[in-house]
Amino acid sequence: MEEVTELLTTPSGLIVSLIEVVNDAPGPEGLTTRFRFLAPDLAGVDFDLAAADMLHLCQSYALSQLPKIGPEASQIIISLSDRLVPFGEAAPEALQYFEAYRIENGECVWEMY
């Protein structure tokens, strides 16, 4: 897992940092790019606020990063975790939220995940 670097502030005031981008694991909708964020204070934010934060991260961060990553993804998954958890590993003690979005007309559109 990469070292955590850049800090971003979400609309709810939650401070997050990008842990890693995963684009070599297939998703349910084809080519999927996952943006995994560390949010140590996630427990202090209810799910509705976290969901709005994830949409914001998709719109304001993930979309701008896609051209730098490779082939265009058909789906973006944004995850927030209160601790570092290696991709694909279970961590029952971790608080984690995930949301999936399709890209439509340059926008992130929420999808049932």
A tleap script that builds the chain and sets N, CA, C and O, in Angstrom:
source leaprc.protein.ff14SB
mol = sequence {
  NMET GLU GLU VAL THR GLU LEU LEU THR THR
  PRO SER GLY LEU ILE VAL SER LEU ILE GLU
  VAL VAL ASN ASP ALA PRO GLY PRO GLU GLY
  LEU THR THR ARG PHE ARG PHE LEU ALA PRO
  ASP LEU ALA GLY VAL ASP PHE ASP LEU ALA
  ALA ALA ASP MET LEU HIE LEU CYS GLN SER
  TYR ALA LEU SER GLN LEU PRO LYS ILE GLY
  PRO GLU ALA SER GLN ILE ILE ILE SER LEU
  SER ASP ARG LEU VAL PRO PHE GLY GLU ALA
  ALA PRO GLU ALA LEU GLN TYR PHE GLU ALA
  TYR ARG ILE GLU ASN GLY GLU CYS VAL TRP
  GLU MET CTYR
}
set mol.1.N position { 0.838 -1.175 0.000 }
set mol.1.CA position { 0.000 0.000 0.000 }
set mol.1.C position { 0.884 1.240 0.000 }
set mol.1.O position { 1.913 1.295 0.674 }
set mol.2.N position { 0.456 2.230 -0.773 }
set mol.2.CA position { 1.243 3.458 -0.887 }
set mol.2.C position { 1.181 4.281 0.391 }
set mol.2.O position { 0.291 4.112 1.224 }
set mol.3.N position { 2.142 5.166 0.519 }
set mol.3.CA position { 2.149 6.099 1.640 }
set mol.3.C position { 1.101 7.179 1.403 }
set mol.3.O position { 0.938 7.658 0.281 }
set mol.4.N position { 0.407 7.554 2.443 }
set mol.4.CA position { -0.625 8.588 2.362 }
set mol.4.C position { 0.043 9.942 2.168 }
set mol.4.O position { 1.025 10.254 2.841 }
set mol.5.N position { -0.492 10.753 1.241 }
set mol.5.CA position { 0.143 12.041 0.954 }
set mol.5.C position { -0.844 13.202 1.047 }
set mol.5.O position { -1.139 13.679 2.143 }
set mol.6.N position { -1.350 13.654 -0.080 }
set mol.6.CA position { -2.160 14.866 -0.188 }
set mol.6.C position { -3.424 14.816 0.676 }
set mol.6.O position { -4.147 13.820 0.675 }
set mol.7.N position { -3.679 15.891 1.406 }
set mol.7.CA position { -4.890 15.997 2.219 }
set mol.7.C position { -5.950 16.781 1.459 }
set mol.7.O position { -5.658 17.807 0.845 }
set mol.8.N position { -7.177 16.292 1.505 }
set mol.8.CA position { -8.310 16.945 0.863 }
set mol.8.C position { -9.385 17.164 1.920 }
set mol.8.O position { -9.562 16.331 2.810 }
set mol.9.N position { -10.099 18.272 1.827 }
set mol.9.CA position { -11.201 18.540 2.743 }
set mol.9.C position { -12.507 18.393 1.980 }
set mol.9.O position { -12.680 18.974 0.908 }
set mol.10.N position { -13.418 17.620 2.533 }
set mol.10.CA position { -14.709 17.371 1.903 }
set mol.10.C position { -15.734 18.410 2.369 }
set mol.10.O position { -15.473 19.149 3.318 }
set mol.11.N position { -16.894 18.473 1.712 }
set mol.11.CA position { -17.914 19.445 2.118 }
set mol.11.C position { -18.356 19.320 3.582 }
set mol.11.O position { -18.734 20.320 4.193 }
set mol.12.N position { -18.316 18.117 4.149 }
set mol.12.CA position { -18.718 17.949 5.555 }
set mol.12.C position { -17.633 18.407 6.522 }
set mol.12.O position { -17.858 18.477 7.730 }
set mol.13.N position { -16.447 18.719 5.980 }
set mol.13.CA position { -15.317 19.107 6.820 }
set mol.13.C position { -14.381 17.956 7.136 }
set mol.13.O position { -13.352 18.148 7.785 }
set mol.14.N position { -14.733 16.757 6.680 }
set mol.14.CA position { -13.889 15.584 6.881 }
set mol.14.C position { -12.597 15.750 6.085 }
set mol.14.O position { -12.632 16.101 4.905 }
set mol.15.N position { -11.469 15.499 6.724 }
set mol.15.CA position { -10.176 15.574 6.039 }
set mol.15.C position { -9.790 14.160 5.633 }
set mol.15.O position { -9.728 13.254 6.464 }
set mol.16.N position { -9.531 13.987 4.337 }
set mol.16.CA position { -9.193 12.674 3.791 }
set mol.16.C position { -7.882 12.757 3.031 }
set mol.16.O position { -7.439 13.836 2.635 }
set mol.17.N position { -7.274 11.604 2.838 }
set mol.17.CA position { -6.078 11.526 2.002 }
set mol.17.C position { -6.195 10.295 1.122 }
set mol.17.O position { -6.738 9.269 1.532 }
set mol.18.N position { -5.683 10.412 -0.082 }
set mol.18.CA position { -5.720 9.300 -1.022 }
set mol.18.C position { -4.743 8.236 -0.558 }
set mol.18.O position { -3.563 8.517 -0.348 }
set mol.19.N position { -5.235 7.013 -0.397 }
set mol.19.CA position { -4.375 5.882 -0.053 }
set mol.19.C position { -3.793 5.300 -1.328 }
set mol.19.O position { -2.579 5.136 -1.454 }
set mol.20.N position { -4.678 4.989 -2.278 }
set mol.20.CA position { -4.237 4.390 -3.533 }
set mol.20.C position { -5.360 4.428 -4.550 }
set mol.20.O position { -6.527 4.641 -4.223 }
set mol.21.N position { -4.964 4.214 -5.800 }
set mol.21.CA position { -5.902 4.051 -6.896 }
set mol.21.C position { -5.703 2.633 -7.406 }
set mol.21.O position { -4.582 2.224 -7.709 }
set mol.22.N position { -6.797 1.887 -7.499 }
set mol.22.CA position { -6.740 0.503 -7.969 }
set mol.22.C position { -7.507 0.438 -9.275 }
set mol.22.O position { -8.702 0.733 -9.315 }
set mol.23.N position { -6.826 0.055 -10.339 }
set mol.23.CA position { -7.524 -0.068 -11.619 }
set mol.23.C position { -7.224 -1.387 -12.309 }
set mol.23.O position { -7.466 -1.527 -13.508 }
set mol.24.N position { -6.699 -2.357 -11.565 }
set mol.24.CA position { -6.400 -3.649 -12.172 }
set mol.24.C position { -7.277 -4.770 -11.622 }
set mol.24.O position { -6.984 -5.946 -11.836 }
set mol.25.N position { -8.348 -4.417 -10.918 }
set mol.25.CA position { -9.299 -5.405 -10.401 }
set mol.25.C position { -10.646 -5.130 -11.066 }
set mol.25.O position { -11.192 -4.038 -10.911 }
set mol.26.N position { -11.190 -6.100 -11.802 }
set mol.26.CA position { -12.444 -5.857 -12.515 }
set mol.26.C position { -13.588 -5.553 -11.561 }
set mol.26.O position { -13.619 -6.026 -10.425 }
set mol.27.N position { -14.518 -4.760 -12.048 }
set mol.27.CA position { -15.700 -4.419 -11.265 }
set mol.27.C position { -16.940 -4.981 -11.924 }
set mol.27.O position { -16.848 -5.577 -12.997 }
set mol.28.N position { -18.087 -4.808 -11.315 }
set mol.28.CA position { -19.327 -5.364 -11.850 }
set mol.28.C position { -19.769 -4.737 -13.170 }
set mol.28.O position { -20.540 -5.348 -13.910 }
set mol.29.N position { -19.300 -3.544 -13.475 }
set mol.29.CA position { -19.707 -2.840 -14.695 }
set mol.29.C position { -18.583 -2.726 -15.720 }
set mol.29.O position { -18.610 -1.826 -16.559 }
set mol.30.N position { -17.595 -3.618 -15.669 }
set mol.30.CA position { -16.484 -3.552 -16.606 }
set mol.30.C position { -15.290 -2.866 -15.983 }
set mol.30.O position { -15.028 -3.023 -14.790 }
set mol.31.N position { -14.559 -2.101 -16.788 }
set mol.31.CA position { -13.356 -1.440 -16.293 }
set mol.31.C position { -13.728 -0.468 -15.175 }
set mol.31.O position { -14.487 0.480 -15.378 }
set mol.32.N position { -13.184 -0.725 -14.011 }
set mol.32.CA position { -13.514 0.042 -12.808 }
set mol.32.C position { -12.247 0.626 -12.216 }
set mol.32.O position { -11.234 -0.064 -12.099 }
set mol.33.N position { -12.300 1.881 -11.845 }
set mol.33.CA position { -11.182 2.515 -11.154 }
set mol.33.C position { -11.648 2.859 -9.750 }
set mol.33.O position { -12.660 3.531 -9.556 }
set mol.34.N position { -10.882 2.380 -8.777 }
set mol.34.CA position { -11.222 2.592 -7.366 }
set mol.34.C position { -10.283 3.626 -6.761 }
set mol.34.O position { -9.061 3.515 -6.870 }
set mol.35.N position { -10.865 4.618 -6.130 }
set mol.35.CA position { -10.101 5.631 -5.404 }
set mol.35.C position { -10.351 5.373 -3.925 }
set mol.35.O position { -11.472 5.520 -3.437 }
set mol.36.N position { -9.295 4.986 -3.221 }
set mol.36.CA position { -9.401 4.608 -1.817 }
set mol.36.C position { -8.843 5.735 -0.950 }
set mol.36.O position { -7.680 6.116 -1.079 }
set mol.37.N position { -9.691 6.261 -0.065 }
set mol.37.CA position { -9.310 7.392 0.777 }
set mol.37.C position { -9.296 6.996 2.248 }
set mol.37.O position { -10.145 6.235 2.712 }
set mol.38.N position { -8.320 7.526 2.966 }
set mol.38.CA position { -8.229 7.372 4.409 }
set mol.38.C position { -8.922 8.567 5.054 }
set mol.38.O position { -8.652 9.718 4.712 }
set mol.39.N position { -9.824 8.271 5.999 }
set mol.39.CA position { -10.559 9.315 6.719 }
set mol.39.C position { -10.572 8.939 8.197 }
set mol.39.O position { -11.543 8.352 8.675 }
set mol.40.N position { -9.503 9.270 8.929 }
set mol.40.CA position { -9.399 8.838 10.330 }
set mol.40.C position { -10.581 9.254 11.210 }
set mol.40.O position { -10.884 8.565 12.185 }
set mol.41.N position { -11.252 10.359 10.893 }
set mol.41.CA position { -12.377 10.837 11.703 }
set mol.41.C position { -13.736 10.436 11.130 }
set mol.41.O position { -14.747 11.073 11.427 }
set mol.42.N position { -13.762 9.397 10.322 }
set mol.42.CA position { -14.984 8.968 9.641 }
set mol.42.C position { -16.123 8.652 10.615 }
set mol.42.O position { -17.287 8.885 10.287 }
set mol.43.N position { -15.818 8.139 11.777 }
set mol.43.CA position { -16.861 7.782 12.751 }
set mol.43.C position { -17.687 8.990 13.181 }
set mol.43.O position { -18.811 8.828 13.655 }
set mol.44.N position { -17.154 10.185 13.025 }
set mol.44.CA position { -17.869 11.393 13.419 }
set mol.44.C position { -18.793 11.941 12.353 }
set mol.44.O position { -19.393 13.000 12.539 }
set mol.45.N position { -18.918 11.232 11.228 }
set mol.45.CA position { -19.733 11.694 10.102 }
set mol.45.C position { -20.785 10.626 9.807 }
set mol.45.O position { -20.444 9.454 9.644 }
set mol.46.N position { -22.064 11.019 9.736 }
set mol.46.CA position { -23.077 10.002 9.431 }
set mol.46.C position { -23.011 9.626 7.952 }
set mol.46.O position { -22.366 10.305 7.153 }
set mol.47.N position { -23.698 8.519 7.600 }
set mol.47.CA position { -23.572 8.003 6.246 }
set mol.47.C position { -24.038 8.997 5.192 }
set mol.47.O position { -23.409 9.105 4.139 }
set mol.48.N position { -25.120 9.724 5.441 }
set mol.48.CA position { -25.614 10.671 4.431 }
set mol.48.C position { -24.568 11.736 4.101 }
set mol.48.O position { -24.379 12.080 2.934 }
set mol.49.N position { -23.895 12.253 5.113 }
set mol.49.CA position { -22.817 13.227 4.869 }
set mol.49.C position { -21.648 12.563 4.153 }
set mol.49.O position { -21.062 13.150 3.243 }
set mol.50.N position { -21.307 11.341 4.559 }
set mol.50.CA position { -20.210 10.619 3.905 }
set mol.50.C position { -20.544 10.354 2.442 }
set mol.50.O position { -19.667 10.447 1.583 }
set mol.51.N position { -21.804 10.022 2.145 }
set mol.51.CA position { -22.212 9.783 0.759 }
set mol.51.C position { -22.053 11.053 -0.073 }
set mol.51.O position { -21.592 10.993 -1.213 }
set mol.52.N position { -22.429 12.191 0.481 }
set mol.52.CA position { -22.247 13.467 -0.224 }
set mol.52.C position { -20.761 13.761 -0.417 }
set mol.52.O position { -20.361 14.286 -1.455 }
set mol.53.N position { -19.951 13.427 0.573 }
set mol.53.CA position { -18.500 13.618 0.459 }
set mol.53.C position { -17.919 12.738 -0.646 }
set mol.53.O position { -17.049 13.175 -1.399 }
set mol.54.N position { -18.403 11.493 -0.741 }
set mol.54.CA position { -17.887 10.589 -1.775 }
set mol.54.C position { -18.261 11.078 -3.169 }
set mol.54.O position { -17.453 10.990 -4.093 }
set mol.55.N position { -19.486 11.595 -3.329 }
set mol.55.CA position { -19.865 12.179 -4.617 }
set mol.55.C position { -18.960 13.365 -4.935 }
set mol.55.O position { -18.501 13.513 -6.068 }
set mol.56.N position { -18.706 14.199 -3.950 }
set mol.56.CA position { -17.804 15.343 -4.134 }
set mol.56.C position { -16.406 14.867 -4.559 }
set mol.56.O position { -15.809 15.442 -5.469 }
set mol.57.N position { -15.885 13.828 -3.909 }
set mol.57.CA position { -14.555 13.309 -4.263 }
set mol.57.C position { -14.549 12.741 -5.676 }
set mol.57.O position { -13.554 12.866 -6.391 }
set mol.58.N position { -15.643 12.123 -6.080 }
set mol.58.CA position { -15.731 11.609 -7.445 }
set mol.58.C position { -15.700 12.765 -8.440 }
set mol.58.O position { -14.931 12.749 -9.401 }
set mol.59.N position { -16.556 13.782 -8.195 }
set mol.59.CA position { -16.659 14.923 -9.110 }
set mol.59.C position { -15.396 15.778 -9.139 }
set mol.59.O position { -14.902 16.132 -10.209 }
set mol.60.N position { -14.882 16.104 -7.969 }
set mol.60.CA position { -13.812 17.102 -7.895 }
set mol.60.C position { -12.413 16.503 -7.972 }
set mol.60.O position { -11.458 17.219 -8.274 }
set mol.61.N position { -12.273 15.217 -7.708 }
set mol.61.CA position { -10.937 14.621 -7.699 }
set mol.61.C position { -10.812 13.481 -8.715 }
set mol.61.O position { -9.968 13.531 -9.610 }
set mol.62.N position { -11.645 12.467 -8.571 }
set mol.62.CA position { -11.475 11.263 -9.389 }
set mol.62.C position { -11.594 11.541 -10.887 }
set mol.62.O position { -10.768 11.074 -11.670 }
set mol.63.N position { -12.612 12.296 -11.288 }
set mol.63.CA position { -12.784 12.562 -12.720 }
set mol.63.C position { -11.555 13.218 -13.335 }
set mol.63.O position { -11.186 12.904 -14.467 }
set mol.64.N position { -10.922 14.117 -12.606 }
set mol.64.CA position { -9.745 14.808 -13.149 }
set mol.64.C position { -8.520 13.902 -13.208 }
set mol.64.O position { -7.581 14.182 -13.952 }
set mol.65.N position { -8.519 12.829 -12.438 }
set mol.65.CA position { -7.379 11.913 -12.416 }
set mol.65.C position { -7.468 10.831 -13.488 }
set mol.65.O position { -6.443 10.272 -13.878 }
set mol.66.N position { -8.664 10.526 -13.970 }
set mol.66.CA position { -8.839 9.424 -14.918 }
set mol.66.C position { -7.947 9.514 -16.153 }
set mol.66.O position { -7.361 8.503 -16.541 }
set mol.67.N position { -7.818 10.690 -16.794 }
set mol.67.CA position { -6.963 10.750 -17.987 }
set mol.67.C position { -5.502 10.384 -17.702 }
set mol.67.O position { -4.793 9.944 -18.607 }
set mol.68.N position { -5.048 10.558 -16.470 }
set mol.68.CA position { -3.665 10.254 -16.098 }
set mol.68.C position { -3.459 8.771 -15.813 }
set mol.68.O position { -2.323 8.299 -15.758 }
set mol.69.N position { -4.557 8.033 -15.630 }
set mol.69.CA position { -4.471 6.648 -15.167 }
set mol.69.C position { -4.398 5.647 -16.307 }
set mol.69.O position { -3.656 4.668 -16.220 }
set mol.70.N position { -5.147 5.872 -17.363 }
set mol.70.CA position { -5.138 4.897 -18.452 }
set mol.70.C position { -6.470 4.879 -19.165 }
set mol.70.O position { -7.143 5.906 -19.257 }
set mol.71.N position { -6.864 3.703 -19.680 }
set mol.71.CA position { -8.125 3.605 -20.420 }
set mol.71.C position { -9.296 4.103 -19.575 }
set mol.71.O position { -9.302 3.971 -18.351 }
set mol.72.N position { -10.282 4.677 -20.256 }
set mol.72.CA position { -11.414 5.260 -19.537 }
set mol.72.C position { -12.237 4.189 -18.847 }
set mol.72.O position { -12.656 3.213 -19.470 }
set mol.73.N position { -12.457 4.372 -17.592 }
set mol.73.CA position { -13.247 3.434 -16.800 }
set mol.73.C position { -14.728 3.644 -17.075 }
set mol.73.O position { -15.157 4.754 -17.389 }
set mol.74.N position { -15.503 2.581 -16.957 }
set mol.74.CA position { -16.951 2.715 -17.064 }
set mol.74.C position { -17.569 2.948 -15.694 }
set mol.74.O position { -18.733 3.333 -15.582 }
set mol.75.N position { -16.775 2.709 -14.653 }
set mol.75.CA position { -17.270 2.895 -13.292 }
set mol.75.C position { -16.145 3.384 -12.389 }
set mol.75.O position { -14.990 2.985 -12.532 }
set mol.76.N position { -16.514 4.258 -11.456 }
set mol.76.CA position { -15.595 4.731 -10.415 }
set mol.76.C position { -16.173 4.283 -9.081 }
set mol.76.O position { -17.369 4.436 -8.834 }
set mol.77.N position { -15.334 3.739 -8.234 }
set mol.77.CA position { -15.743 3.418 -6.871 }
set mol.77.C position { -14.906 4.275 -5.932 }
set mol.77.O position { -13.677 4.286 -6.004 }
set mol.78.N position { -15.587 4.984 -5.059 }
set mol.78.CA position { -14.931 5.802 -4.038 }
set mol.78.C position { -15.122 5.085 -2.710 }
set mol.78.O position { -16.236 4.688 -2.368 }
set mol.79.N position { -14.037 4.921 -1.964 }
set mol.79.CA position { -14.167 4.331 -0.631 }
set mol.79.C position { -13.515 5.240 0.399 }
set mol.79.O position { -12.502 5.892 0.145 }
set mol.80.N position { -14.136 5.254 1.567 }
set mol.80.CA position { -13.606 5.960 2.730 }
set mol.80.C position { -13.396 4.921 3.821 }
set mol.80.O position { -14.254 4.066 4.041 }
set mol.81.N position { -12.264 4.993 4.501 }
set mol.81.CA position { -11.970 4.063 5.590 }
set mol.81.C position { -11.327 4.828 6.734 }
set mol.81.O position { -10.547 5.754 6.513 }
set mol.82.N position { -11.661 4.435 7.958 }
set mol.82.CA position { -11.089 5.131 9.114 }
set mol.82.C position { -9.685 4.649 9.465 }
set mol.82.O position { -9.046 5.188 10.369 }
set mol.83.N position { -9.210 3.634 8.748 }
set mol.83.CA position { -7.844 3.122 8.963 }
set mol.83.C position { -7.345 2.484 7.674 }
set mol.83.O position { -8.129 2.185 6.773 }
set mol.84.N position { -6.047 2.280 7.595 }
set mol.84.CA position { -5.464 1.642 6.419 }
set mol.84.C position { -5.837 0.165 6.412 }
set mol.84.O position { -5.569 -0.561 7.370 }
set mol.85.N position { -6.458 -0.266 5.323 }
set mol.85.CA position { -6.827 -1.664 5.129 }
set mol.85.C position { -6.349 -2.047 3.736 }
set mol.85.O position { -6.744 -1.403 2.763 }
set mol.86.N position { -5.512 -3.074 3.607 }
set mol.86.CA position { -5.071 -3.485 2.277 }
set mol.86.C position { -6.265 -3.843 1.388 }
set mol.86.O position { -7.239 -4.436 1.853 }
set mol.87.N position { -6.179 -3.479 0.118 }
set mol.87.CA position { -7.263 -3.721 -0.834 }
set mol.87.C position { -7.611 -5.209 -0.871 }
set mol.87.O position { -6.737 -6.069 -0.978 }
set mol.88.N position { -8.901 -5.485 -0.780 }
set mol.88.CA position { -9.381 -6.854 -0.877 }
set mol.88.C position { -9.359 -7.644 0.417 }
set mol.88.O position { -9.818 -8.786 0.449 }
set mol.89.N position { -8.834 -7.061 1.481 }
set mol.89.CA position { -8.771 -7.771 2.757 }
set mol.89.C position { -9.921 -7.349 3.661 }
set mol.89.O position { -10.337 -6.190 3.667 }
set mol.90.N position { -10.425 -8.315 4.426 }
set mol.90.CA position { -11.491 -8.034 5.390 }
set mol.90.C position { -10.894 -7.387 6.631 }
set mol.90.O position { -9.799 -7.744 7.065 }
set mol.91.N position { -11.616 -6.444 7.190 }
set mol.91.CA position { -11.193 -5.775 8.426 }
set mol.91.C position { -12.455 -5.377 9.186 }
set mol.91.O position { -12.893 -4.230 9.103 }
set mol.92.N position { -13.043 -6.319 9.926 }
set mol.92.CA position { -14.306 -6.039 10.619 }
set mol.92.C position { -14.236 -4.857 11.581 }
set mol.92.O position { -15.256 -4.228 11.861 }
set mol.93.N position { -13.055 -4.552 12.084 }
set mol.93.CA position { -12.911 -3.446 13.029 }
set mol.93.C position { -12.877 -2.082 12.336 }
set mol.93.O position { -12.991 -1.049 12.996 }
set mol.94.N position { -12.722 -2.072 11.034 }
set mol.94.CA position { -12.629 -0.816 10.277 }
set mol.94.C position { -14.023 -0.320 9.884 }
set mol.94.O position { -14.895 -1.108 9.519 }
set mol.95.N position { -14.213 0.988 9.965 }
set mol.95.CA position { -15.412 1.616 9.429 }
set mol.95.C position { -15.086 1.994 7.989 }
set mol.95.O position { -14.154 2.757 7.735 }
set mol.96.N position { -15.862 1.454 7.048 }
set mol.96.CA position { -15.609 1.712 5.635 }
set mol.96.C position { -16.932 1.987 4.926 }
set mol.96.O position { -17.941 1.335 5.195 }
set mol.97.N position { -16.912 2.962 4.015 }
set mol.97.CA position { -18.050 3.254 3.162 }
set mol.97.C position { -17.584 3.172 1.717 }
set mol.97.O position { -16.457 3.544 1.390 }
set mol.98.N position { -18.470 2.679 0.857 }
set mol.98.CA position { -18.179 2.541 -0.564 }
set mol.98.C position { -19.361 3.076 -1.355 }
set mol.98.O position { -20.514 2.859 -0.982 }
set mol.99.N position { -19.074 3.775 -2.446 }
set mol.99.CA position { -20.112 4.186 -3.382 }
set mol.99.C position { -19.577 4.000 -4.795 }
set mol.99.O position { -18.385 4.172 -5.052 }
set mol.100.N position { -20.481 3.644 -5.707 }
set mol.100.CA position { -20.122 3.423 -7.107 }
set mol.100.C position { -20.817 4.474 -7.970 }
set mol.100.O position { -21.939 4.895 -7.688 }
set mol.101.N position { -20.125 4.880 -9.020 }
set mol.101.CA position { -20.639 5.902 -9.929 }
set mol.101.C position { -20.323 5.511 -11.363 }
set mol.101.O position { -19.252 4.974 -11.647 }
set mol.102.N position { -21.250 5.778 -12.257 }
set mol.102.CA position { -20.947 5.672 -13.682 }
set mol.102.C position { -20.602 7.081 -14.151 }
set mol.102.O position { -20.978 8.070 -13.522 }
set mol.103.N position { -19.898 7.153 -15.241 }
set mol.103.CA position { -19.514 8.451 -15.794 }
set mol.103.C position { -20.474 8.757 -16.936 }
set mol.103.O position { -20.572 7.998 -17.901 }
set mol.104.N position { -21.172 9.865 -16.818 }
set mol.104.CA position { -22.162 10.236 -17.816 }
set mol.104.C position { -22.061 11.731 -18.085 }
set mol.104.O position { -22.274 12.544 -17.185 }
set mol.105.N position { -21.736 12.093 -19.324 }
set mol.105.CA position { -21.597 13.500 -19.709 }
set mol.105.C position { -20.632 14.252 -18.797 }
set mol.105.O position { -20.888 15.396 -18.421 }
set mol.106.N position { -19.524 13.604 -18.445 }
set mol.106.CA position { -18.509 14.242 -17.621 }
set mol.106.C position { -18.878 14.399 -16.161 }
set mol.106.O position { -18.227 15.154 -15.438 }
set mol.107.N position { -19.909 13.702 -15.714 }
set mol.107.CA position { -20.383 13.779 -14.328 }
set mol.107.C position { -20.356 12.391 -13.695 }
set mol.107.O position { -20.423 11.379 -14.391 }
set mol.108.N position { -20.260 12.357 -12.382 }
set mol.108.CA position { -20.384 11.110 -11.627 }
set mol.108.C position { -21.858 10.923 -11.288 }
set mol.108.O position { -22.474 11.787 -10.664 }
set mol.109.N position { -22.416 9.790 -11.702 }
set mol.109.CA position { -23.815 9.478 -11.434 }
set mol.109.C position { -23.850 8.253 -10.526 }
set mol.109.O position { -23.323 7.198 -10.877 }
set mol.110.N position { -24.474 8.398 -9.354 }
set mol.110.CA position { -24.523 7.326 -8.363 }
set mol.110.C position { -25.180 6.078 -8.936 }
set mol.110.O position { -26.168 6.159 -9.665 }
set mol.111.N position { -24.614 4.918 -8.593 }
set mol.111.CA position { -25.186 3.630 -8.974 }
set mol.111.C position { -25.348 2.765 -7.738 }
set mol.111.O position { -24.568 2.866 -6.791 }
set mol.112.N position { -26.356 1.920 -7.752 }
set mol.112.CA position { -26.534 0.947 -6.675 }
set mol.112.C position { -25.325 0.022 -6.700 }
set mol.112.O position { -24.957 -0.490 -7.757 }
set mol.113.N position { -24.714 -0.193 -5.556 }
set mol.113.CA position { -23.485 -1.008 -5.488 }
set mol.113.C position { -23.722 -2.218 -4.650 }
set mol.113.O position { -22.815 -3.031 -4.468 }
savepdb mol mol.pdb
quit
